[in-house]
Structure formats: C-alpha cells, structure tokens
Amino acid sequence: MNFEALLAARLQPALAATAGTPVDPAVRRSPHADYQSGAALPLARTSAKAPNGKGGKGPRDIAADVIAKADFVGLATAEVSGPGFINLTVQDDVIAAAVRELAGDERLGVAPVAKPQRVLVDYSAPNAAKELTVGHLRSTVIGDAAVRVLEWLGHDVMRANHLGDWGTSFGMIIEYAIRFGQEHDVYRAARIAFDTDDEFRESARRRVVLLQAGDPETRAVWRRLLDRTKTDFLAAYERLGVTLTAADFAGESAYQDQLDSVVAELDDKGLLVASDGALCVFPAGFRGRDGGPLPLIVRKSDGGYGYATTDLAALRHRTTELRADRLLYVVGAPQSTHFAMVFAVAQDAGWLPGTVRAEHVAFGSILGEDGRMFRSRSGDSVKLAEVLDEAVARAAVRNGDPAIAAAVGVGAIKYADLSGDRRGNYVFDWDRMLAQIGNTGPYLQYAYARIQSILHRAGDFAPGVVIGEPAERALALELCAFEPVITGVAESLDLHRLAGYLYSLAASFSTFYEHCPVLKAAAGVRESRLTLCLATGRTLGKGLDLLGIQTPQRLGSGS
Ligand code: ARG
C-alpha cells in the first residue's frame, strides 16, 4: 500500500489551486505524524505580496488553505504543524483493511510493473586468473540483490558476468602451467615468477599474443584453466546463494572478435584521434589532472585492445543485439571515471540512445578493523572461501544444525554488505555482523523465526485486523510501507533502504510483541494480532529473500 502516493494524490489538486501551479506534495514518513508534507513552506516565499512588500501569507496560513481545499475523505485527517507542515494521519480502519489485504496477498501489495524493462545487470565479474577473494563479495552480493528486486517487480532481467578471462594475467598463468606442468592454483606462483624473472615475464607476454592469435596449444590450456575456474566460481555462487549460473558468463573474451569493428565504427563517426601512436576518443567534459582533455584509449600504441574497448563492445552488444533498456554496472567506485567515459563515448557513437539508461552502481571498499583495506595477516587478499568458512564456524556456536549455521553465517556477511549505503566503505567486523541485536542478518532471521514459531503454535485462525494499541497501529503502518520501499530501491539500487526498512519493521514487531500478548489475547483481538504476525513474517521473509538472505524456520540448536 503506497500511502505516500495516495496522500500525495489528495494533496495535489489543493496545492495546485493554492499555488496556481503544480507543486510537488513532498509527502514523507514522519516521526511527528504518520506522514508529513512540507509543500506549503516554500509557497509562502512565492505567495503574492502587497506592492509595499508587506503582507503575503505565512506558511501556516497557506498550509491551512491547502488542508481546507483538499479532500481526504475515507483516507486521512490533516492538521497544520510547526512552522507550516501538514501532518497527515491515516484512518485506523484504512490501515487495518490494508494489512488484512497484505496478509493474504502473495505479492504483499507490490504489483508487478506496468511496463517491464529489459534490464541487464553486469555484476560479480571476477578476474578468472585469480581465485575469489572478499574483493569480489560486494559486486556479487549487491548485484544479485538488485537482480532479485528487479525480477520480482516483473522486469526482464539479464545477468552478465563480465569475467576477466583475457589479457596479461592469463598469459602469465598459461605460461606457468605449460612450463611447470601444473594447472591448479598457480596464480600466486606465476605472479612471483612474472615479477622476479625477466625471461618468464617476456614469455608470458608472448603467451598473451599467442592466446590472442588463437595458437591451439595456448588456447587449449586457456580453456582448461578457465573451465576449472568457472566451476570454482559457480560453487562459490551456490554457497553464497547467488543466482548467477553458467549461462551468465559473458567474459571479456566473448567480445574479442568485435573490437576491430568497434574501432572502425568510431573511426567512421570521426571520433578517433591518434595520440602517441595510440587511438583515442576524447569525450567532451573530461579533464585529466593537468587540466587537459582526458582520452579513452581504444587501441594501444602496440596495437592491442584494452579494458575500455571491450566495455564499448559489450555495451554496443547489449543495446543493439540484446536490446536492453537499462544497463547496470555493479562495479567499485574507483572505476567511476572509466564508466562515465565509456557511456559518453557510447553516446557519441550512437550506441546509447536517450531511451536507454546506463548506470554505474558504484560501491566502496571493505576495510579491516584498522581502517585499511581488508587483508589477511600475511598482507594477502582474503580468500572468499575462508571468510565464509569462518562465518559459518562462528554461527555454528549458537546453531547446531549445519544448514542453519550456514544460513546464519553467510546471511550475516551478505547483510553486513547490504545494510550500509553502498557508496561508502565499511569495516569488516565479525562481532558486529553476527550480533543478535542491532541492524544485522541474525537479528532479522531471529525475528522471522520467532514469528514462525508463534504462528505454528497458534494453528489455524481467521485473518482480520482491528487496530487497538498504539504498538499495533505502528506495526501495521510499517507493514504498509513495503511497496514504496521496493519501488524506490528498484530505481536507486540503494539496497540499504530495504535493509533499513526490514530492521525497523522487526523493531516495530518487537515493541508490539512486548506490549500486546498474541496467543493469550481475547477472541477477535487474538486473530487480529495473529494477522499482524503473519503479515510481518511474510514481509520479513520476502524482504530478506530479495536481499538474497535465507530465512530458516527456526534458529538455535536445530533440535
Ligand atoms: N573484471 C573487472 C575487475 O575486476 C570488473 C568488470 C566489471 N564490468 C565491466 N563491464 N567492466 O575490475
């Protein structure tokens, strides 16, 4: 139920009549009322003044005018508050009916979008020469939650795992594999050889050329290494509960045969500039540190193509062949200039028409408790599998059942990643993410399980809602806010808003449960409270599912 929208629709004509022009009703949740509109405040500044500059209505008078003109019948009551806010209180019977409906609605009041878009989400995208580290966690977890939300809303979602499966690091590991007859876990050793042995480094570079030229032996080893890595990645995705499959791999190598034509097309359109032997595009508005125009290099001076050219090819493929309406790139914030430039060049080249939205869904880094990049004690990047193992082991202390410990441990890590604004960095803190109180995965899983246990003990009941206690009303109102949260997240990909909503829903439930006995309540009240439990349980369950977090029916020993 989108009360914000319903209230805004009632305010709109009254505001327009008062202001003489359309005004954004700006209805928001508020601690001072159910909802609040600040729309009257700016109107005072623009309201007609007498020729002597005096007079003009104050914001409180304007707010009162708007209220007098608005029709809130059957929905809410309104009053002026403070300097000229409009406080809106939704009628109890309206809230009760809305929750009664939610409790019985598969979709919890969230209708599928009227106009589904084809949305391509580029996420995870690890470098396939290396093994998965915590560095890949954020893109994988944020991207998968975005996919789940968009898909649930009815969009046609395509997952693209833009694997780094080409280039220098592959030359390195292939050369190492051929030389030492070893193909497993060779990245670290190959890296050391590359950094310390000039002759190896030269051969590794030649190996890249052989790979690109299609040399059969090189290609065969490459394919074997890649297959093994993909198998490992898929196992990690499964363990993480991430929906990426083998069909979603679309690595850099997939675009190799399109790079010549990308450059040719840029040339045709007159966008190429030769600079120090390289071919570049200079999209308008980008400046380097020295203030000079910033190039996007599409062909290096040695004739090779790089990351940017591949991204241009992928983008062109996605808009022209795959016909995506929206492109989301879930990639760390350090690549923001790269994507801004790729989008600008694609626009200039006509591959990104105005009807298609391309967005860099940027995120910050994971930090250690010392505030620096999260690393292992030896200073290496931390392997994802080790982090998951530790999370599950820690969760197992309180949860004897291995499946439940896995759900809690993995869920805690994912939730910690999703619950803060993705643009910021966050500190990887075991105790905090596994805590059973606070804005954590375990807290929400626990709230869910507790509700399941109440419903289980209650047995069958006839749903219905009557609002009595303030805690019932607060919980019911919170339940109604799911829809605007989901719609907002589909737009902004601010998954922390969904997490924050679930947390405040669980907190409202907690207060309700403290003040309002459920199973022992009188007939009528009991059913109403059980309906609130049911709707809360289903909303928490769906919300956590959209974040990619499991909801065991019970926690604890599992016995
Ligand atoms: N493999 C890249 C990296 O590790 C991320 C790729 C992101 N996607 C893209 N289309 N560039 O930095």
Tab-separated table of N, CA, C and O in Angstrom, residues 127-131 164-194 200-201 203-205 207-208 211 217-218 220-230 233:
chain	number	residue	atom	x	y	z
A	127	ASN	N	38.243	-11.563	-11.889
A	127	ASN	CA	39.314	-11.910	-12.802
A	127	ASN	C	39.507	-13.422	-12.705
A	127	ASN	O	39.841	-13.955	-11.652
A	128	ALA	N	39.338	-14.117	-13.819
A	128	ALA	CA	39.329	-15.579	-13.793
A	128	ALA	C	40.712	-16.195	-13.658
A	128	ALA	O	40.842	-17.403	-13.515
A	129	ALA	N	41.750	-15.381	-13.682
A	129	ALA	CA	43.085	-15.937	-13.475
A	129	ALA	C	43.360	-16.132	-11.981
A	129	ALA	O	44.251	-16.859	-11.582
A	130	LYS	N	42.581	-15.444	-11.152
A	130	LYS	CA	42.811	-15.495	-9.704
A	130	LYS	C	41.678	-16.236	-9.021
A	130	LYS	O	40.651	-16.495	-9.631
A	131	GLU	N	41.870	-16.520	-7.744
A	131	GLU	CA	40.727	-17.123	-7.068
A	131	GLU	C	39.893	-16.034	-6.398
A	131	GLU	O	40.325	-14.898	-6.261
A	164	GLY	N	36.931	-11.412	-16.162
A	164	GLY	CA	38.228	-11.059	-16.733
A	164	GLY	C	38.917	-12.343	-17.167
A	164	GLY	O	39.559	-13.014	-16.365
A	165	ASP	N	38.742	-12.726	-18.430
A	165	ASP	CA	39.260	-14.028	-18.874
A	165	ASP	C	40.218	-13.873	-20.052
A	165	ASP	O	40.333	-14.740	-20.907
A	166	TRP	N	40.909	-12.756	-20.104
A	166	TRP	CA	41.722	-12.428	-21.265
A	166	TRP	C	42.858	-11.547	-20.773
A	166	TRP	O	42.754	-10.994	-19.692
A	167	GLY	N	43.933	-11.462	-21.537
A	167	GLY	CA	44.938	-10.460	-21.187
A	167	GLY	C	46.103	-10.961	-20.367
A	167	GLY	O	46.293	-12.173	-20.184
A	168	THR	N	46.866	-10.016	-19.839
A	168	THR	CA	48.170	-10.285	-19.227
A	168	THR	C	48.162	-11.386	-18.179
A	168	THR	O	49.019	-12.267	-18.191
A	169	SER	N	47.203	-11.352	-17.255
A	169	SER	CA	47.274	-12.341	-16.175
A	169	SER	C	47.059	-13.742	-16.721
A	169	SER	O	47.597	-14.711	-16.176
A	170	PHE	N	46.313	-13.863	-17.818
A	170	PHE	CA	46.164	-15.188	-18.419
A	170	PHE	C	47.442	-15.640	-19.108
A	170	PHE	O	47.835	-16.807	-19.039
A	171	GLY	N	48.119	-14.689	-19.765
A	171	GLY	CA	49.404	-15.042	-20.377
A	171	GLY	C	50.318	-15.636	-19.316
A	171	GLY	O	51.003	-16.652	-19.527
A	172	MET	N	50.275	-15.022	-18.155
A	172	MET	CA	51.115	-15.427	-17.037
A	172	MET	C	50.808	-16.850	-16.562
A	172	MET	O	51.694	-17.693	-16.454
A	173	ILE	N	49.554	-17.120	-16.299
A	173	ILE	CA	49.253	-18.446	-15.730
A	173	ILE	C	49.331	-19.548	-16.784
A	173	ILE	O	49.677	-20.683	-16.477
A	174	ILE	N	49.041	-19.209	-18.024
A	174	ILE	CA	49.155	-20.238	-19.080
A	174	ILE	C	50.636	-20.593	-19.249
A	174	ILE	O	51.005	-21.777	-19.318
A	175	GLU	N	51.472	-19.572	-19.298
A	175	GLU	CA	52.907	-19.815	-19.448
A	175	GLU	C	53.407	-20.680	-18.282
A	175	GLU	O	54.149	-21.638	-18.466
A	176	TYR	N	52.977	-20.353	-17.110
A	176	TYR	CA	53.400	-21.103	-15.924
A	176	TYR	C	52.918	-22.551	-16.014
A	176	TYR	O	53.666	-23.498	-15.746
A	177	ALA	N	51.658	-22.716	-16.404
A	177	ALA	CA	51.062	-24.055	-16.477
A	177	ALA	C	51.815	-24.923	-17.487
A	177	ALA	O	52.114	-26.085	-17.223
A	178	ILE	N	52.136	-24.335	-18.624
A	178	ILE	CA	52.824	-25.116	-19.662
A	178	ILE	C	54.244	-25.456	-19.216
A	178	ILE	O	54.713	-26.581	-19.337
A	179	ARG	N	54.915	-24.470	-18.647
A	179	ARG	CA	56.295	-24.674	-18.229
A	179	ARG	C	56.448	-25.696	-17.112
A	179	ARG	O	57.330	-26.531	-17.115
A	180	PHE	N	55.583	-25.598	-16.114
A	180	PHE	CA	55.769	-26.436	-14.922
A	180	PHE	C	54.757	-27.571	-14.846
A	180	PHE	O	54.690	-28.284	-13.846
A	181	GLY	N	53.986	-27.735	-15.905
A	181	GLY	CA	53.027	-28.839	-15.962
A	181	GLY	C	52.057	-28.833	-14.790
A	181	GLY	O	51.641	-29.879	-14.294
A	182	GLN	N	51.718	-27.632	-14.315
A	182	GLN	CA	50.843	-27.544	-13.151
A	182	GLN	C	49.738	-26.542	-13.475
A	182	GLN	O	50.023	-25.437	-13.931
A	183	GLU	N	48.513	-26.936	-13.274
A	183	GLU	CA	47.426	-26.049	-13.705
A	183	GLU	C	46.519	-25.611	-12.552
A	183	GLU	O	45.572	-24.888	-12.764
A	184	HIS	N	46.814	-26.082	-11.356
A	184	HIS	CA	45.898	-25.761	-10.271
A	184	HIS	C	46.490	-24.692	-9.362
A	184	HIS	O	47.649	-24.791	-8.984
A	185	ASP	N	45.682	-23.676	-9.045
A	185	ASP	CA	46.114	-22.667	-8.074
A	185	ASP	C	47.472	-22.066	-8.389
A	185	ASP	O	48.348	-21.987	-7.515
A	186	VAL	N	47.673	-21.634	-9.620
A	186	VAL	CA	49.015	-21.200	-9.994
A	186	VAL	C	49.187	-19.684	-9.980
A	186	VAL	O	50.287	-19.191	-10.194
A	187	TYR	N	48.103	-18.950	-9.703
A	187	TYR	CA	48.210	-17.503	-9.864
A	187	TYR	C	49.342	-16.886	-9.042
A	187	TYR	O	50.165	-16.137	-9.548
A	188	ARG	N	49.409	-17.280	-7.783
A	188	ARG	CA	50.403	-16.653	-6.912
A	188	ARG	C	51.827	-16.948	-7.388
A	188	ARG	O	52.651	-16.042	-7.498
A	189	ALA	N	52.067	-18.217	-7.697
A	189	ALA	CA	53.401	-18.618	-8.150
A	189	ALA	C	53.747	-17.927	-9.480
A	189	ALA	O	54.867	-17.435	-9.676
A	190	ALA	N	52.768	-17.872	-10.376
A	190	ALA	CA	53.003	-17.244	-11.677
A	190	ALA	C	53.294	-15.759	-11.507
A	190	ALA	O	54.153	-15.186	-12.176
A	191	ARG	N	52.585	-15.172	-10.563
A	191	ARG	CA	52.764	-13.739	-10.299
A	191	ARG	C	54.197	-13.469	-9.807
A	191	ARG	O	54.861	-12.519	-10.242
A	192	ILE	N	54.670	-14.317	-8.913
A	192	ILE	CA	56.030	-14.144	-8.388
A	192	ILE	C	57.054	-14.295	-9.517
A	192	ILE	O	57.959	-13.476	-9.676
A	193	ALA	N	56.863	-15.329	-10.341
A	193	ALA	CA	57.775	-15.530	-11.469
A	193	ALA	C	57.748	-14.310	-12.390
A	193	ALA	O	58.788	-13.831	-12.853
A	194	PHE	N	56.571	-13.806	-12.625
A	194	PHE	CA	56.396	-12.658	-13.523
A	194	PHE	C	57.114	-11.421	-12.967
A	194	PHE	O	57.740	-10.664	-13.704
A	200	PHE	N	60.858	-15.036	-17.805
A	200	PHE	CA	59.476	-15.524	-17.671
A	200	PHE	C	58.484	-14.437	-18.094
A	200	PHE	O	57.509	-14.686	-18.793
A	201	ARG	N	58.805	-13.226	-17.683
A	201	ARG	CA	57.893	-12.117	-17.993
A	201	ARG	C	57.749	-11.949	-19.509
A	201	ARG	O	56.652	-11.786	-20.034
A	203	SER	N	58.225	-14.263	-21.807
A	203	SER	CA	57.470	-15.397	-22.356
A	203	SER	C	55.977	-15.243	-22.076
A	203	SER	O	55.144	-15.576	-22.909
A	204	ALA	N	55.657	-14.735	-20.889
A	204	ALA	CA	54.251	-14.551	-20.532
A	204	ALA	C	53.610	-13.540	-21.484
A	204	ALA	O	52.472	-13.711	-21.919
A	205	ARG	N	54.381	-12.517	-21.808
A	205	ARG	CA	53.856	-11.503	-22.744
A	205	ARG	C	53.638	-12.107	-24.121
A	205	ARG	O	52.629	-11.840	-24.771
A	207	ARG	N	53.009	-15.093	-24.649
A	207	ARG	CA	51.893	-16.023	-24.487
A	207	ARG	C	50.561	-15.307	-24.717
A	207	ARG	O	49.630	-15.874	-25.288
A	208	VAL	N	50.464	-14.069	-24.267
A	208	VAL	CA	49.234	-13.288	-24.497
A	208	VAL	C	49.006	-13.128	-25.993
A	208	VAL	O	47.879	-13.289	-26.491
A	211	LEU	N	47.825	-16.361	-27.361
A	211	LEU	CA	46.431	-16.573	-26.967
A	211	LEU	C	45.512	-15.798	-27.915
A	211	LEU	O	44.537	-16.333	-28.440
A	217	GLU	N	47.711	-24.829	-28.830
A	217	GLU	CA	48.132	-25.307	-27.507
A	217	GLU	C	47.748	-24.287	-26.422
A	217	GLU	O	47.192	-24.634	-25.375
A	218	THR	N	48.041	-23.016	-26.706
A	218	THR	CA	47.738	-21.959	-25.741
A	218	THR	C	46.238	-21.899	-25.454
A	218	THR	O	45.812	-21.820	-24.302
A	220	ALA	N	44.077	-24.287	-25.777
A	220	ALA	CA	43.608	-25.484	-25.072
A	220	ALA	C	43.858	-25.346	-23.568
A	220	ALA	O	42.978	-25.639	-22.749
A	221	VAL	N	45.051	-24.873	-23.211
A	221	VAL	CA	45.357	-24.692	-21.789
A	221	VAL	C	44.442	-23.609	-21.208
A	221	VAL	O	43.892	-23.748	-20.104
A	222	TRP	N	44.295	-22.550	-21.974
A	222	TRP	CA	43.424	-21.440	-21.530
A	222	TRP	C	42.019	-21.954	-21.218
A	222	TRP	O	41.458	-21.661	-20.167
A	223	ARG	N	41.489	-22.758	-22.130
A	223	ARG	CA	40.127	-23.252	-21.936
A	223	ARG	C	40.041	-24.143	-20.688
A	223	ARG	O	39.089	-24.050	-19.917
A	224	ARG	N	41.070	-24.971	-20.495
A	224	ARG	CA	41.060	-25.849	-19.309
A	224	ARG	C	41.108	-25.045	-18.012
A	224	ARG	O	40.368	-25.296	-17.074
A	225	LEU	N	42.019	-24.054	-17.996
A	225	LEU	CA	42.141	-23.220	-16.792
A	225	LEU	C	40.820	-22.504	-16.516
A	225	LEU	O	40.357	-22.419	-15.377
A	226	LEU	N	40.238	-22.002	-17.584
A	226	LEU	CA	39.014	-21.232	-17.460
A	226	LEU	C	37.854	-22.104	-16.972
A	226	LEU	O	37.073	-21.697	-16.110
A	227	ASP	N	37.787	-23.308	-17.522
A	227	ASP	CA	36.709	-24.213	-17.107
A	227	ASP	C	36.788	-24.519	-15.621
A	227	ASP	O	35.788	-24.531	-14.915
A	228	ARG	N	38.026	-24.765	-15.174
A	228	ARG	CA	38.175	-25.086	-13.760
A	228	ARG	C	37.760	-23.889	-12.903
A	228	ARG	O	37.025	-24.033	-11.918
A	229	THR	N	38.210	-22.699	-13.308
A	229	THR	CA	37.865	-21.506	-12.538
A	229	THR	C	36.357	-21.287	-12.511
A	229	THR	O	35.788	-20.957	-11.477
A	230	LYS	N	35.742	-21.473	-13.659
A	230	LYS	CA	34.289	-21.258	-13.710
A	230	LYS	C	33.580	-22.227	-12.764
A	230	LYS	O	32.635	-21.839	-12.074
A	233	PHE	N	33.965	-20.849	-9.354
A	233	PHE	CA	33.111	-19.674	-9.147
A	233	PHE	C	31.662	-20.108	-8.926
A	233	PHE	O	30.979	-19.599	-8.040
